[in-house]
Amino acid sequence: MAFPRLIHLLLSSALLRWPSPASASPRTEPLPLVMWHGMGDSCCNPLSMGAVKKMVEHKIPGIYVLSLEIGKTLIEDMENSFFLNVNHQVTLVCEMLAKNPQLQHGYNAMGFSQGGQFLRAVAQRCPSPPMINLISVGGQHQGVYGLPRCPGESSHICDWLRKTLNLGAYTKGVQERLVQAEYWHDPIKEDLYRNNSIFLADINQERGINETYRKNLMALKNFVMVKFLNDSVVDPVDSEWFGFYRSGQAKETIPLQNTSLYTQDRLGLKEMDKAGKLVFLAAEGDHLQFSEEWFYTNLLPFLV
Ligand SMILES: *[C@@H]1O[C@H](CO)[C@@H](O)[C@H](O)[C@H]1NC(C)=O
Ligand SMILES: *[C@@H]1O[C@H](CO)[C@@H](O)[C@H](O)[C@H]1NC(C)=O
Ligand SMILES: *[C@@H]1O[C@H](CO)[C@@H](O)[C@H](O)[C@H]1NC(C)=O
Ligand SMILES: *[C@@H]1O[C@H](CO)[C@@H](O)[C@H](O)[C@H]1NC(C)=O
C-alpha cells in the first residue's frame, strides 16, 4: 500500500497492542475482504475494483474492504500486473496482510482473473492471518496457453506479450520478468513447463509435494471458482475450474477431477472436494462480465 511512512509506522505499532485471537471478545463486525485485481487493471479503477468494493460495502455495512495496490501509484500497480515477478508480488502481499491490524482475525479473499491464482498462492504460502473463503473470479488455476483477447487499454503491451510468450516463455529472463509467462502452461511441452515455470508449477506441486501448501490450502472453509461460460480472454476456459488440456495436445480438455493433481491429491483438492469445500460456479458472459444481481446471488453469501 502507498501508506505514508508515518502512518505505516503507526499501524505497525498498533499491531503490537492488538489483542490475540484467544483473548479477544467474540467478533461482531463482518469478516474483512481482500481483493486482488487482474491483468492491466488497478486496485481502484471506479469501473472495476472500485465498483465491486462499493457493491460489497453497500450490502455489508461496516465491512473493511482492502483492494490490493501493488506499487506506489495506480500506474505502477497496472504495470506491475505485467512486469513484477509474481513470487515477489505474493511475498509483498503476505507482508501487507500480516502487518494490517484489521485483518488479524482472518479475512475472505476475492481474486479477479490472474488475481485468483495469486491469492491462492497467498493461501498456500502465508497461513497467517488466516484466509477463510477464497473466491476466484475467472482465475486460471492451471494457467493459460493463450491470451486471445488480452483486454483493456494495453493492446500494444498485449501484442508484445503474445510474441514474447510464443518465442520463449520458459527462458530464465522471461520467467523472472513477465507475469503471464509465470502462469504460461504449454500442454505440448509439459516437461518444459514443469521444469521451468517459477510460479504456477510451484504452487501446483508439479516438481514435488510441499506438504505445507497442501495443509494451508485445505484449511480454507470454501474455495469458490467462477468460470465465465462465454469467456474470450482465457485459453482454455476450463482453467477457471482448475481443468486443462489433456497433456500432449491442445484441443481436448479434461476437468480437474481427471487431472493427476487431483487423482494423486497433491494439493488436497480431492479431499476438499469430498468435504464439499470446492464450489464451482458458472456465469454466463465474457471474462469478468457479471451483473450486480449475479454477484449478490452467487458471491455475497460467501462474504457474510
Ligand atoms: C514449502 O512452502 C513453504 C511456504 O511457502 C516454504 O516456506 C517452504 O520452503 C517450502 N518447502 C519446500 C521444500 O519448497
Ligand atoms: C526436466 O527435468 C528432468 C529432471 O531433471 C529431466 O530429466 C528432463 O530432461 C527435463 N526436461 C526438459 C524438457 O527440460
Ligand atoms: C454462453 O455459453 C453458453 C455455454 O456454452 C451457451 O449456452 C450460451 O448460449 C452462451 N451465451 C451467449 C450470450 O453467447
Ligand atoms: C474422467 O474420468 C472418468 C472416471 O475415470 C471417466 O469416466 C471420464 O470419461 C473422464 N473424462 C474425461 C474427459 O477424460
mmCIF file of C-alpha atoms and ligand atoms in Angstrom, residues 124-126 202 210 212-213 216, ligand 1:
data_model
loop_
_atom_site.group_PDB
_atom_site.id
_atom_site.type_symbol
_atom_site.label_atom_id
_atom_site.label_comp_id
_atom_site.label_asym_id
_atom_site.label_seq_id
_atom_site.Cartn_x
_atom_site.Cartn_y
_atom_site.Cartn_z
ATOM 1 C CA GLN A 124 -0.766 -21.760 0.307
ATOM 2 C CA ARG A 125 2.305 -19.796 1.371
ATOM 3 C CA CYS A 126 1.045 -17.459 4.088
ATOM 4 C CA ASP A 202 5.492 -24.423 -7.931
ATOM 5 C CA ASN A 210 5.189 -29.353 -0.394
ATOM 6 C CA THR A 212 2.754 -27.032 3.792
ATOM 7 C CA TYR A 213 0.951 -25.949 0.609
ATOM 8 C CA ASN A 216 -2.650 -24.484 4.135
HETATM 9 C C1 LIG B 1 7.035 -25.181 1.217
HETATM 10 O O1 LIG B 1 6.321 -23.983 1.300
HETATM 11 C C2 LIG B 1 6.635 -23.159 2.409
HETATM 12 C C3 LIG B 1 5.687 -21.989 2.410
HETATM 13 O O2 LIG B 1 5.878 -21.175 1.309
HETATM 14 C C4 LIG B 1 8.091 -22.716 2.296
HETATM 15 O O3 LIG B 1 8.438 -21.959 3.433
HETATM 16 C C5 LIG B 1 8.983 -23.939 2.215
HETATM 17 O O4 LIG B 1 10.306 -23.543 1.965
HETATM 18 C C6 LIG B 1 8.535 -24.873 1.074
HETATM 19 N N1 LIG B 1 9.263 -26.102 1.123
HETATM 20 C C7 LIG B 1 9.909 -26.570 0.061
HETATM 21 C C8 LIG B 1 10.603 -27.883 0.277
HETATM 22 O O5 LIG B 1 9.949 -25.995 -1.004
#
